[in-house]
Amino acid sequence: MARTVKRSHTVMAIPKQQKPQKHAQKQRHLGRRMFMVAAVIAVAEFLFFQHYNALLIHSEQRAQKVSLQLNQQQQKISLIAQQHLDSIEKLYSPLVLTSPNRNYVAYVNSNGTLKIKNLSTEKLLYSKTFSNPITFLRWIRNDEVFVGENDGNGQLVLKTANLLTGSTRLIQTFAGLSPNAQFLKITDSPYTNDMYILIADSSSSVVYHYDTDGNMFQTHFGGLDIRNISVSETGDILYFEDYAGGTFNVGYLTQSPHLNHWSVHLIQQNAGLIGCVGNTFYYAAINQQGLATAVYKFDLQTGQSTLVENLQTPTIARYIDITSTGKLRVLTHPAHYAILTSNSNV
């Protein structure tokens, strides 16, 4: 009897392939997620920068407000200082002189006492009565003043008053002078410490020179009647104004290698000295009345003069001040020093 053999067949499952439509849906879903993430980041960045910008604007506005307040406060302080200075000048002129930084004022009161005050606070910082009448003042720095005394008997005394220590120091006693002699000008170099002192009466003058080692000797101008002086910043050249034959003239002095031998060089006749700013020398052309009408600067290297400005109103040459930036100012008194007896180019 024949057997029937049954064959079994194993059927393998074949994975179904994803439909293209379903794959595309997943891609779109992923894209939307990435877009949302990018949008969230963009919004966060936008909000961050908006906040940061607001902080910067606020900070800038606050800085501007503080700056405005400081400027207003400074203007108020300057106004108070100017009012204080005006009242002192009204009472004690001409022996009134502000410091180079304009923070202090030195003046001599009616009792002959030298006083130094802070202009903005009106605080008295220095007070001393000297042995002889004070006739000359000049600031050396912002903390020290030259004080010139005159005993009226042909003797002048030069001292310094120190604001920080409250002390005085004798520089030199000049004896055997004319009873009418007085300090007219002191000029010095901040780099070399060369200092020149001009003493004069109505008809004659003498200039003393303190060199860098502190030695004093007389400077010779060949008989010229010197009325004003100014030294260059580096101390190399001494400029001067002299009076001769009814006219004022400006020139400069050079020292040769030979001891105490000087050479005089004329720059311009009918001119008045203004002074040195750095190593640049300024002078004024003056009219027949002795008043300045125009300002020039002189180049020592070329020997040429250049017009700086024509003056609308003639004025006294020594009342003209040139700032460190070359700006011209016309004052109502000599610039940088004060003398009891008025001396002018008139």
Coordinates of N, CA, C and O in Angstrom, one line a residue, residues 29 104 135 139 154 156 169 177 225:
H29 N 7.4 66.6 8.7 CA 7.2 66.7 10.1 C 8.6 67.1 10.7 O 8.6 68.0 11.6
Y104 N 42.9 129.0 42.1 CA 43.3 129.8 43.2 C 43.5 131.3 42.7 O 43.8 131.6 41.6
T135 N 54.8 144.8 45.7 CA 54.5 145.5 44.5 C 54.5 144.6 43.3 O 54.2 145.1 42.1
W139 N 52.7 133.8 39.6 CA 52.6 132.4 39.9 C 53.8 131.7 39.3 O 54.1 131.9 38.1
G154 N 65.6 152.1 47.2 CA 66.5 151.5 46.2 C 66.8 150.1 46.5 O 67.8 149.6 46.1
L156 N 65.0 146.2 46.5 CA 63.9 145.3 46.2 C 64.2 143.9 46.7 O 65.4 143.4 46.7
R169 N 60.2 131.9 51.2 CA 61.7 131.7 51.0 C 62.3 132.9 50.3 O 61.7 133.4 49.3
L177 N 69.7 150.3 44.0 CA 68.9 150.6 42.9 C 68.3 152.1 43.0 O 68.4 152.7 44.1
D225 N 67.3 150.0 26.7 CA 66.4 150.2 27.8 C 65.3 149.1 27.7 O 64.3 149.3 26.9

